[in-house]
mmCIF file of C-alpha atoms in Angstrom:
data_model
loop_
_atom_site.group_PDB
_atom_site.id
_atom_site.type_symbol
_atom_site.label_atom_id
_atom_site.label_comp_id
_atom_site.label_asym_id
_atom_site.label_seq_id
_atom_site.Cartn_x
_atom_site.Cartn_y
_atom_site.Cartn_z
ATOM 1 C CA ARG A 1 19.360 100.544 43.210
ATOM 2 C CA ALA A 2 18.770 97.107 41.725
ATOM 3 C CA SER A 3 18.845 94.073 44.012
ATOM 4 C CA MET A 4 21.297 91.249 43.395
ATOM 5 C CA CYS A 5 18.550 89.104 41.971
ATOM 6 C CA GLU A 6 17.407 91.815 39.524
ATOM 7 C CA VAL A 7 20.982 92.172 38.274
ATOM 8 C CA GLN A 8 21.493 88.502 37.878
ATOM 9 C CA ALA A 9 18.182 88.157 36.055
ATOM 10 C CA ARG A 10 19.119 91.040 33.738
ATOM 11 C CA LEU A 11 22.551 89.457 33.088
ATOM 12 C CA LEU A 12 20.829 86.101 32.232
ATOM 13 C CA THR A 13 18.596 87.781 29.779
ATOM 14 C CA VAL A 14 21.538 89.461 28.004
ATOM 15 C CA GLN A 15 23.480 86.225 27.997
ATOM 16 C CA ALA A 16 20.628 84.358 26.433
ATOM 17 C CA GLU A 17 20.559 86.838 23.537
ATOM 18 C CA MET A 18 24.284 86.474 22.821
ATOM 19 C CA GLU A 19 25.832 84.531 19.955
ATOM 20 C CA VAL A 20 28.208 82.844 22.401
ATOM 21 C CA ASN A 21 27.011 80.502 25.190
ATOM 22 C CA ALA A 22 27.621 82.622 28.275
ATOM 23 C CA VAL A 23 24.556 81.626 30.350
ATOM 24 C CA GLY A 24 25.394 81.218 34.020
ATOM 25 C CA LEU A 25 28.754 83.035 33.865
ATOM 26 C CA SER A 26 29.545 86.106 35.942
ATOM 27 C CA VAL A 27 29.690 89.514 34.388
ATOM 28 C CA LEU A 28 33.414 89.573 34.243
ATOM 29 C CA ASP A 29 33.632 85.898 32.862
ATOM 30 C CA THR A 30 31.124 86.869 30.258
ATOM 31 C CA ILE A 31 33.308 89.859 29.223
ATOM 32 C CA LYS A 32 36.296 87.673 29.138
ATOM 33 C CA LEU A 33 34.518 85.216 26.858
ATOM 34 C CA LEU A 34 33.399 88.012 24.608
ATOM 35 C CA PHE A 35 36.950 89.301 24.172
ATOM 36 C CA ALA A 36 38.224 85.693 23.626
ATOM 37 C CA THR A 37 35.639 85.331 20.873
ATOM 38 C CA GLY A 38 36.305 88.631 19.244
ATOM 39 C CA ASN A 39 33.149 90.462 20.456
ATOM 40 C CA ALA A 40 34.801 93.548 21.859
ATOM 41 C CA LYS A 41 31.698 95.855 21.273
ATOM 42 C CA GLN A 42 29.403 93.575 23.220
ATOM 43 C CA ALA A 43 32.022 93.382 25.979
ATOM 44 C CA ALA A 44 32.165 97.206 26.196
ATOM 45 C CA LYS A 45 28.353 97.328 26.225
ATOM 46 C CA LEU A 46 28.327 94.929 29.174
ATOM 47 C CA LYS A 47 30.967 97.126 30.962
ATOM 48 C CA SER A 48 28.594 100.035 30.612
ATOM 49 C CA ASP A 49 25.423 98.251 31.386
ATOM 50 C CA PHE A 50 26.700 96.597 34.533
ATOM 51 C CA SER A 51 28.886 99.373 35.892
ATOM 52 C CA VAL A 52 32.187 97.428 35.625
ATOM 53 C CA SER A 53 35.255 99.478 36.802
ATOM 54 C CA ASP A 54 37.877 100.429 34.287
ATOM 55 C CA ARG A 55 40.564 98.424 36.067
ATOM 56 C CA ALA A 56 38.419 95.211 36.288
ATOM 57 C CA PHE A 57 37.516 95.629 32.602
ATOM 58 C CA SER A 58 41.124 96.072 31.573
ATOM 59 C CA TRP A 59 42.303 93.005 33.495
ATOM 60 C CA THR A 60 39.432 90.987 32.049
ATOM 61 C CA ARG A 61 40.045 92.220 28.543
ATOM 62 C CA LEU A 62 43.746 91.263 28.789
ATOM 63 C CA ARG A 63 42.919 87.804 30.050
ATOM 64 C CA GLY A 64 40.284 87.270 27.371
ATOM 65 C CA LEU A 65 42.704 88.159 24.665
ATOM 66 C CA ALA A 66 45.496 86.078 26.088
ATOM 67 C CA SER A 67 43.173 83.073 26.738
ATOM 68 C CA SER A 68 42.372 82.919 23.137
ATOM 69 C CA GLY A 69 45.929 83.357 22.050
ATOM 70 C CA ASP A 70 45.346 86.741 20.403
ATOM 71 C CA TRP A 71 48.724 88.127 21.063
ATOM 72 C CA ALA A 72 48.331 90.770 18.316
ATOM 73 C CA GLY A 73 45.230 91.891 20.240
ATOM 74 C CA VAL A 74 47.198 91.959 23.454
ATOM 75 C CA GLU A 75 49.971 94.043 21.721
ATOM 76 C CA LYS A 76 47.377 96.488 20.310
ATOM 77 C CA PHE A 77 45.807 96.892 23.717
ATOM 78 C CA ALA A 78 49.313 97.607 25.249
ATOM 79 C CA ARG A 79 49.896 100.322 22.681
ATOM 80 C CA GLU A 80 46.756 102.125 23.506
ATOM 81 C CA ASN A 81 48.487 103.843 26.483
ATOM 82 C CA PRO A 82 52.205 103.150 26.257
ATOM 83 C CA ARG A 83 52.996 104.764 29.671
ATOM 84 C CA LYS A 84 50.564 102.573 31.581
ATOM 85 C CA PRO A 85 49.173 99.867 29.220
ATOM 86 C CA GLY A 86 45.405 99.243 29.678
ATOM 87 C CA GLY A 87 45.519 101.561 32.739
ATOM 88 C CA ILE A 88 46.770 98.515 34.615
ATOM 89 C CA GLY A 89 50.586 98.787 33.881
ATOM 90 C CA HIS A 90 53.440 96.789 32.432
ATOM 91 C CA ASP A 91 53.520 94.184 35.177
ATOM 92 C CA ALA A 92 50.003 93.088 34.440
ATOM 93 C CA PHE A 93 50.861 92.500 30.775
ATOM 94 C CA LEU A 94 53.941 90.503 31.761
ATOM 95 C CA GLU A 95 52.075 88.525 34.337
ATOM 96 C CA VAL A 96 49.297 87.479 31.923
ATOM 97 C CA CYS A 97 51.738 86.806 29.114
ATOM 98 C CA PHE A 98 53.638 84.383 31.410
ATOM 99 C CA GLU A 99 50.378 82.904 32.726
ATOM 100 C CA TRP A 100 49.067 82.146 29.251
ATOM 101 C CA ASN A 101 52.567 80.984 27.894
ATOM 102 C CA ALA A 102 52.836 83.739 25.309
ATOM 103 C CA PRO A 103 55.304 82.948 22.562
ATOM 104 C CA ARG A 104 58.606 84.775 22.834
ATOM 105 C CA GLU A 105 57.799 87.065 19.922
ATOM 106 C CA ALA A 106 54.770 88.235 21.692
ATOM 107 C CA LEU A 107 56.487 88.370 25.133
ATOM 108 C CA ILE A 108 59.606 90.368 24.168
ATOM 109 C CA PRO A 109 57.897 93.752 23.360
ATOM 110 C CA HIS A 110 56.267 93.775 26.732
ATOM 111 C CA ILE A 111 59.495 93.015 28.462
ATOM 112 C CA LYS A 112 61.395 95.645 26.563
ATOM 113 C CA ARG A 113 58.576 98.254 27.172
ATOM 114 C CA HIS A 114 58.832 97.830 30.928
ATOM 115 C CA PRO A 115 60.387 101.031 32.423
ATOM 116 C CA ASN A 116 62.254 99.212 35.184
ATOM 117 C CA GLY A 117 65.548 97.648 34.267
ATOM 118 C CA ALA A 118 65.535 95.164 37.216
ATOM 119 C CA SER A 119 61.955 94.042 36.150
ATOM 120 C CA ARG A 120 63.126 93.654 32.513
ATOM 121 C CA SER A 121 66.086 91.584 33.655
ATOM 122 C CA ALA A 122 63.861 89.275 35.841
ATOM 123 C CA ALA A 123 61.326 88.890 33.007
ATOM 124 C CA PHE A 124 64.002 87.923 30.513
ATOM 125 C CA ALA A 125 65.440 85.378 33.007
ATOM 126 C CA LYS A 126 61.918 83.979 33.561
ATOM 127 C CA ALA A 127 61.539 83.600 29.895
ATOM 128 C CA GLY A 128 64.799 81.736 29.735
ATOM 129 C CA MET A 129 66.549 84.520 27.897
ATOM 130 C CA LEU A 130 69.703 84.667 30.036
ATOM 131 C CA ARG A 131 71.812 86.771 27.719
ATOM 132 C CA GLU A 132 69.168 89.516 27.584
ATOM 133 C CA ALA A 133 68.601 89.280 31.266
ATOM 134 C CA ALA A 134 72.325 89.808 31.919
ATOM 135 C CA GLU A 135 72.431 92.784 29.601
ATOM 136 C CA GLU A 136 69.486 94.362 31.435
ATOM 137 C CA ALA A 137 70.954 93.643 34.831
ATOM 138 C CA ALA A 138 74.262 95.282 33.689
ATOM 139 C CA LYS A 139 72.334 98.331 32.431
ATOM 140 C CA ALA A 140 70.632 98.562 35.811
ATOM 141 C CA LYS A 141 74.067 98.090 37.507
ATOM 142 C CA ASP A 142 72.513 95.162 39.477
ATOM 143 C CA ALA A 143 75.590 93.135 40.417
ATOM 144 C CA GLY A 144 73.599 90.750 42.582
ATOM 145 C CA ALA A 145 71.174 89.845 39.805
ATOM 146 C CA LEU A 146 74.105 89.451 37.378
ATOM 147 C CA ALA A 147 75.931 87.172 39.815
ATOM 148 C CA LYS A 148 72.799 85.000 40.188
ATOM 149 C CA LEU A 149 72.437 84.774 36.475
ATOM 150 C CA ARG A 150 76.147 83.880 35.934
ATOM 151 C CA ASP A 151 75.695 81.048 38.509
ATOM 152 C CA VAL A 152 72.875 79.481 36.553
ATOM 153 C CA ALA A 153 74.078 80.266 33.058
ATOM 154 C CA PRO A 154 75.436 77.681 30.685
ATOM 155 C CA PRO A 155 79.290 77.689 30.221
ATOM 156 C CA HIS A 156 79.049 79.575 26.902
ATOM 157 C CA LEU A 157 77.489 82.636 28.553
ATOM 158 C CA ARG A 158 79.427 82.757 31.852
ATOM 159 C CA ALA A 159 82.536 84.517 30.347
ATOM 160 C CA SER A 160 80.474 87.420 28.996
ATOM 161 C CA MET A 161 78.515 87.576 32.296
ATOM 162 C CA GLU A 162 81.856 87.693 34.159
ATOM 163 C CA GLY A 163 83.025 90.576 32.025
ATOM 164 C CA LEU A 164 79.833 92.573 32.671
ATOM 165 C CA LEU A 165 80.065 91.792 36.441
ATOM 166 C CA SER A 166 83.715 93.041 36.551
ATOM 167 C CA THR A 167 82.666 96.208 34.804
ATOM 168 C CA ILE A 168 79.860 96.890 37.291
ATOM 169 C CA GLU A 169 81.933 96.026 40.248
ATOM 170 C CA GLY A 170 84.840 98.275 38.885
ATOM 171 C CA LEU A 171 82.359 101.177 38.523
ATOM 172 C CA SER A 172 81.045 100.798 42.078
ATOM 173 C CA GLY A 173 84.377 100.224 43.640
ATOM 174 C CA GLY A 174 83.203 96.798 44.653
ATOM 175 C CA GLY A 175 86.122 95.170 42.786
ATOM 176 C CA SER A 176 88.930 93.495 44.496
ATOM 177 C CA SER A 177 89.878 94.953 47.809
ATOM 178 C CA SER A 178 92.727 93.534 49.835
ATOM 179 C CA SER A 179 92.435 93.253 53.580
#
């Protein structure tokens, strides 16, 4: 088993030979930089050479692509395993898209792909897409989320949200009850 100093020395040697200036970065930061600069093959080699776990590699790949604004690369990565993108799941992709301020057109597919309706609703709301958030809350029959959305919605959206809320409350028997 190599000592920490030997691993660091080996990493510095590898970094010195790279086309990008990565000297002094950690293994994961180097991998992130490689993805950000379009050097996926070198990143995969580092993963192998330095025994980086699949989960850490996936998170680093995702952050590297997002940090460079490569939203097409993020989308391609997500499609590699549609059930659990990148082996790290839908929440990871949404988190990173929000963290790196992904444009709406890059964000929407990740929201729509999320298997949980309440999570889709919350993500649409976080993105400022209140109509879509309300529609997802209604599909999930989440009257509480829909009521919160109605309370913060601009006037032109409130009426449609009231209609959705009435429908949900009517289905659950939570409509008007007289006491």
